[in-house]
């Protein structure tokens, strides 16, 4: 366990020494301020409450998702592209531990950015709509539920980017493919659902959004919460196997 903590600490230091992560956090802050001012102006004089703003702000999580994909898609491949991977491999640490530590850091970044987004939304919501915090109804659960369930979707997409990064060792490829899937998967699933192609329920992206099981209904007949969770776990385990095999077995030329 201590070796994992040391590796994660090392990865954390490397990530936060770079300007990229601070730029992403800065973009988040500016983005939230602009959006909050826009909605304050747009709904001026209209009954718009704190929890309405929390729910609306949850749609900004797609930007957080892209940010997490950027981090996950280059955290492994950039080591190969820069040649710094040799400094990791000369240490008396198994390659699988190095890979797992990088993935744990990705999960940490996901939770950090999502919580930071929720914190900023709450602060701005209190500034503009403080008088409506205690007006409780189902919107409270929907707004917070979007944050909770979007973490699952972000983890899945970031895992895909991370796996592609480990397998292909190309930051550009892993990031671009992951972002392409992010913006096209929903359209594909919608088409399959519209024409009632039941095979669609077995696809990963039809199961990443668990919100319909609590606030709506599933896309395809026969889908259940258990079915979606098992579907995601199978895909994630397969991605993990491919990543570990590629990272630990292939020769490294740097």
CSV table of N, CA, C and O in Angstrom, one decimal, residues 91-155:
chain,number,residue,atom,x,y,z
A,91,UNK,N,12.8,2.1,-11.9
A,91,UNK,CA,12.5,1.9,-10.5
A,91,UNK,C,12.2,0.4,-10.2
A,91,UNK,O,11.6,-0.3,-11.0
A,92,UNK,N,12.4,0.0,-8.9
A,92,UNK,CA,12.1,-1.4,-8.6
A,92,UNK,C,10.6,-1.5,-8.2
A,92,UNK,O,10.2,-2.0,-7.2
A,93,UNK,N,9.8,-1.1,-9.2
A,93,UNK,CA,8.3,-1.2,-9.0
A,93,UNK,C,7.7,-1.8,-10.2
A,93,UNK,O,8.1,-1.6,-11.4
A,94,UNK,N,6.8,-2.7,-10.0
A,94,UNK,CA,6.1,-3.4,-11.1
A,94,UNK,C,5.4,-2.4,-12.0
A,94,UNK,O,4.8,-1.5,-11.5
A,95,UNK,N,5.4,-2.8,-13.3
A,95,UNK,CA,4.7,-1.9,-14.2
A,95,UNK,C,3.2,-1.7,-13.9
A,95,UNK,O,2.6,-0.7,-14.1
A,96,UNK,N,2.6,-2.8,-13.4
A,96,UNK,CA,1.1,-2.8,-13.2
A,96,UNK,C,0.8,-1.8,-12.0
A,96,UNK,O,-0.2,-1.1,-12.0
A,97,UNK,N,1.8,-1.7,-11.1
A,97,UNK,CA,1.6,-0.7,-10.0
A,97,UNK,C,1.7,0.7,-10.5
A,97,UNK,O,0.9,1.6,-10.1
A,98,UNK,N,2.6,1.0,-11.5
A,98,UNK,CA,2.7,2.3,-12.1
A,98,UNK,C,1.4,2.6,-12.8
A,98,UNK,O,0.9,3.8,-12.7
A,99,UNK,N,0.8,1.7,-13.5
A,99,UNK,CA,-0.4,1.9,-14.3
A,99,UNK,C,-1.6,2.2,-13.3
A,99,UNK,O,-2.4,3.1,-13.6
A,100,UNK,N,-1.7,1.4,-12.3
A,100,UNK,CA,-2.8,1.5,-11.4
A,100,UNK,C,-2.7,2.8,-10.6
A,100,UNK,O,-3.7,3.5,-10.4
A,101,UNK,N,-1.5,3.3,-10.3
A,101,UNK,CA,-1.3,4.6,-9.6
A,101,UNK,C,-1.8,5.7,-10.5
A,101,UNK,O,-2.4,6.7,-10.0
A,102,UNK,N,-1.5,5.6,-11.8
A,102,UNK,CA,-1.9,6.7,-12.7
A,102,UNK,C,-3.4,6.7,-12.8
A,102,UNK,O,-4.1,7.7,-12.9
A,103,UNK,N,-4.1,5.5,-12.8
A,103,UNK,CA,-5.5,5.4,-12.9
A,103,UNK,C,-6.2,5.9,-11.7
A,103,UNK,O,-7.2,6.6,-11.8
A,104,UNK,N,-5.6,5.6,-10.5
A,104,UNK,CA,-6.2,6.1,-9.3
A,104,UNK,C,-6.1,7.7,-9.2
A,104,UNK,O,-7.0,8.3,-8.7
A,105,UNK,N,-5.0,8.2,-9.8
A,105,UNK,CA,-4.9,9.7,-9.9
A,105,UNK,C,-6.0,10.3,-10.8
A,105,UNK,O,-6.6,11.3,-10.5
A,106,UNK,N,-6.3,9.6,-11.9
A,106,UNK,CA,-7.4,10.0,-12.8
A,106,UNK,C,-8.7,10.0,-12.0
A,106,UNK,O,-9.5,11.0,-12.1
A,107,UNK,N,-9.0,9.0,-11.2
A,107,UNK,CA,-10.2,8.9,-10.4
A,107,UNK,C,-10.3,10.1,-9.4
A,107,UNK,O,-11.3,10.7,-9.2
A,108,UNK,N,-9.1,10.4,-8.8
A,108,UNK,CA,-9.0,11.5,-7.9
A,108,UNK,C,-9.3,12.8,-8.6
A,108,UNK,O,-10.1,13.7,-8.0
A,109,UNK,N,-8.8,13.0,-9.8
A,109,UNK,CA,-9.0,14.3,-10.5
A,109,UNK,C,-10.5,14.4,-10.9
A,109,UNK,O,-11.1,15.5,-10.8
A,110,UNK,N,-11.1,13.3,-11.2
A,110,UNK,CA,-12.5,13.3,-11.6
A,110,UNK,C,-13.4,13.8,-10.4
A,110,UNK,O,-14.2,14.7,-10.5
A,111,UNK,N,-13.2,13.2,-9.2
A,111,UNK,CA,-13.9,13.5,-8.0
A,111,UNK,C,-13.6,15.0,-7.6
A,111,UNK,O,-14.5,15.7,-7.3
A,112,UNK,N,-12.3,15.4,-7.7
A,112,UNK,CA,-11.9,16.7,-7.4
A,112,UNK,C,-12.7,17.7,-8.2
A,112,UNK,O,-13.2,18.7,-7.7
A,113,UNK,N,-12.6,17.6,-9.6
A,113,UNK,CA,-13.2,18.5,-10.5
A,113,UNK,C,-14.8,18.6,-10.3
A,113,UNK,O,-15.4,19.7,-10.4
A,114,UNK,N,-15.4,17.4,-10.2
A,114,UNK,CA,-16.8,17.4,-10.0
A,114,UNK,C,-17.2,18.1,-8.7
A,114,UNK,O,-18.2,18.9,-8.7
A,115,UNK,N,-16.5,17.8,-7.6
A,115,UNK,CA,-16.8,18.5,-6.3
A,115,UNK,C,-16.5,20.0,-6.4
A,115,UNK,O,-17.3,20.8,-5.8
A,116,UNK,N,-15.5,20.3,-7.1
A,116,UNK,CA,-15.2,21.8,-7.3
A,116,UNK,C,-16.3,22.4,-8.1
A,116,UNK,O,-16.7,23.6,-7.8
A,117,UNK,N,-16.8,21.8,-9.1
A,117,UNK,CA,-17.9,22.3,-9.9
A,117,UNK,C,-19.2,22.5,-9.0
A,117,UNK,O,-19.8,23.5,-9.1
A,118,UNK,N,-19.5,21.5,-8.2
A,118,UNK,CA,-20.6,21.6,-7.3
A,118,UNK,C,-20.4,22.7,-6.3
A,118,UNK,O,-21.4,23.4,-6.0
A,119,UNK,N,-19.2,22.8,-5.8
A,119,UNK,CA,-18.9,23.9,-4.8
A,119,UNK,C,-19.1,25.3,-5.4
A,119,UNK,O,-19.8,26.2,-4.8
A,120,UNK,N,-18.6,25.5,-6.6
A,120,UNK,CA,-18.7,26.8,-7.3
A,120,UNK,C,-20.2,27.1,-7.6
A,120,UNK,O,-20.6,28.2,-7.5
A,121,UNK,N,-20.9,26.0,-8.1
A,121,UNK,CA,-22.3,26.2,-8.4
A,121,UNK,C,-23.1,26.6,-7.1
A,121,UNK,O,-24.0,27.5,-7.1
A,122,UNK,N,-22.8,26.0,-6.0
A,122,UNK,CA,-23.4,26.2,-4.7
A,122,UNK,C,-23.1,27.7,-4.3
A,122,UNK,O,-24.0,28.4,-3.8
A,123,UNK,N,-21.9,28.1,-4.4
A,123,UNK,CA,-21.5,29.4,-3.9
A,123,UNK,C,-22.2,30.5,-4.8
A,123,UNK,O,-22.8,31.4,-4.2
A,124,UNK,N,-22.2,30.3,-6.1
A,124,UNK,CA,-22.8,31.3,-7.0
A,124,UNK,C,-24.3,31.2,-6.8
A,124,UNK,O,-25.0,32.3,-6.9
A,125,UNK,N,-24.9,30.0,-6.6
A,125,UNK,CA,-26.3,29.9,-6.3
A,125,UNK,C,-26.7,30.6,-5.1
A,125,UNK,O,-27.8,31.3,-5.0
A,126,UNK,N,-25.9,30.6,-4.0
A,126,UNK,CA,-26.2,31.2,-2.8
A,126,UNK,C,-26.1,32.8,-2.9
A,126,UNK,O,-26.8,33.5,-2.3
A,127,UNK,N,-25.1,33.2,-3.8
A,127,UNK,CA,-25.0,34.6,-4.0
A,127,UNK,C,-26.2,35.2,-4.7
A,127,UNK,O,-26.7,36.3,-4.3
A,128,UNK,N,-26.7,34.5,-5.7
A,128,UNK,CA,-27.8,35.1,-6.4
A,128,UNK,C,-29.2,34.6,-6.0
A,128,UNK,O,-30.2,35.3,-6.2
A,129,UNK,N,-29.3,33.4,-5.3
A,129,UNK,CA,-30.6,32.9,-5.0
A,129,UNK,C,-30.7,32.4,-3.6
A,129,UNK,O,-31.3,31.3,-3.3
A,130,UNK,N,-30.0,33.0,-2.7
A,130,UNK,CA,-29.9,32.6,-1.3
A,130,UNK,C,-31.3,32.4,-0.6
A,130,UNK,O,-31.4,31.6,0.3
A,131,UNK,N,-32.2,33.2,-1.0
A,131,UNK,CA,-33.5,33.2,-0.3
A,131,UNK,C,-34.4,32.0,-0.7
A,131,UNK,O,-35.4,31.8,-0.1
A,132,UNK,N,-33.9,31.2,-1.6
A,132,UNK,CA,-34.7,30.1,-2.0
A,132,UNK,C,-34.1,28.7,-1.7
A,132,UNK,O,-34.5,27.7,-2.3
A,133,UNK,N,-33.0,28.7,-0.9
A,133,UNK,CA,-32.3,27.5,-0.6
A,133,UNK,C,-33.2,26.4,0.1
A,133,UNK,O,-33.1,25.2,-0.2
A,134,UNK,N,-34.1,26.9,0.9
A,134,UNK,CA,-34.9,25.9,1.7
A,134,UNK,C,-36.3,25.7,1.1
A,134,UNK,O,-37.2,25.1,1.8
A,135,UNK,N,-36.4,26.0,-0.2
A,135,UNK,CA,-37.7,25.6,-0.9
A,135,UNK,C,-37.4,24.2,-1.4
A,135,UNK,O,-36.8,24.0,-2.5
A,136,UNK,N,-37.8,23.2,-0.7
A,136,UNK,CA,-37.4,21.8,-1.0
A,136,UNK,C,-38.5,21.1,-1.8
A,136,UNK,O,-39.7,21.2,-1.5
A,137,UNK,N,-38.1,20.4,-2.9
A,137,UNK,CA,-39.0,19.5,-3.6
A,137,UNK,C,-38.1,18.5,-4.4
A,137,UNK,O,-36.9,18.4,-4.2
A,138,UNK,N,-38.7,17.9,-5.4
A,138,UNK,CA,-38.0,16.8,-6.2
A,138,UNK,C,-36.8,17.4,-6.9
A,138,UNK,O,-35.8,16.7,-7.2
A,139,UNK,N,-36.8,18.7,-7.2
A,139,UNK,CA,-35.7,19.3,-8.0
A,139,UNK,C,-34.4,19.2,-7.2
A,139,UNK,O,-33.3,19.2,-7.7
A,140,UNK,N,-34.5,19.2,-5.9
A,140,UNK,CA,-33.3,19.0,-5.0
A,140,UNK,C,-32.6,17.7,-5.4
A,140,UNK,O,-31.4,17.7,-5.6
A,141,UNK,N,-33.4,16.7,-5.4
A,141,UNK,CA,-32.8,15.4,-5.7
A,141,UNK,C,-32.3,15.3,-7.2
A,141,UNK,O,-31.3,14.7,-7.5
A,142,UNK,N,-33.1,15.9,-8.1
A,142,UNK,CA,-32.7,15.8,-9.5
A,142,UNK,C,-31.3,16.6,-9.7
A,142,UNK,O,-30.4,16.1,-10.4
A,143,UNK,N,-31.2,17.7,-9.1
A,143,UNK,CA,-30.0,18.5,-9.3
A,143,UNK,C,-28.8,17.8,-8.7
A,143,UNK,O,-27.8,17.7,-9.4
A,144,UNK,N,-28.9,17.3,-7.5
A,144,UNK,CA,-27.8,16.6,-6.9
A,144,UNK,C,-27.6,15.2,-7.6
A,144,UNK,O,-26.5,14.8,-7.7
A,145,UNK,N,-28.7,14.6,-8.0
A,145,UNK,CA,-28.6,13.3,-8.7
A,145,UNK,C,-27.8,13.4,-10.0
A,145,UNK,O,-27.0,12.5,-10.3
A,146,UNK,N,-27.9,14.5,-10.7
A,146,UNK,CA,-27.2,14.7,-11.9
A,146,UNK,C,-25.7,14.7,-11.6
A,146,UNK,O,-24.9,14.2,-12.4
A,147,UNK,N,-25.3,15.4,-10.5
A,147,UNK,CA,-23.9,15.4,-10.2
A,147,UNK,C,-23.4,14.0,-9.8
A,147,UNK,O,-22.3,13.5,-10.3
A,148,UNK,N,-24.2,13.2,-9.0
A,148,UNK,CA,-23.8,11.9,-8.6
A,148,UNK,C,-23.7,11.0,-9.8
A,148,UNK,O,-22.7,10.3,-10.0
A,149,UNK,N,-24.7,10.9,-10.7
A,149,UNK,CA,-24.7,10.0,-11.8
A,149,UNK,C,-23.8,10.4,-12.9
A,149,UNK,O,-23.3,9.5,-13.6
A,150,UNK,N,-23.5,11.7,-13.0
A,150,UNK,CA,-22.6,12.1,-14.0
A,150,UNK,C,-21.1,11.7,-13.7
A,150,UNK,O,-20.3,11.5,-14.6
A,151,UNK,N,-20.8,11.5,-12.4
A,151,UNK,CA,-19.5,11.0,-12.0
A,151,UNK,C,-19.3,9.7,-12.7
A,151,UNK,O,-18.2,9.4,-13.1
A,152,UNK,N,-20.3,8.8,-12.7
A,152,UNK,CA,-20.2,7.5,-13.3
A,152,UNK,C,-19.9,7.6,-14.8
A,152,UNK,O,-19.0,6.9,-15.3
A,153,UNK,N,-20.6,8.5,-15.5
A,153,UNK,CA,-20.4,8.6,-16.9
A,153,UNK,C,-19.0,9.2,-17.2
A,153,UNK,O,-18.3,8.7,-18.1
A,154,UNK,N,-18.5,10.1,-16.3
A,154,UNK,CA,-17.2,10.7,-16.5
A,154,UNK,C,-16.1,9.6,-16.3
A,154,UNK,O,-15.1,9.6,-17.0
A,155,UNK,N,-16.4,8.8,-15.3
A,155,UNK,CA,-15.4,7.7,-15.0
A,155,UNK,C,-15.3,6.8,-16.2
A,155,UNK,O,-14.2,6.3,-16.6
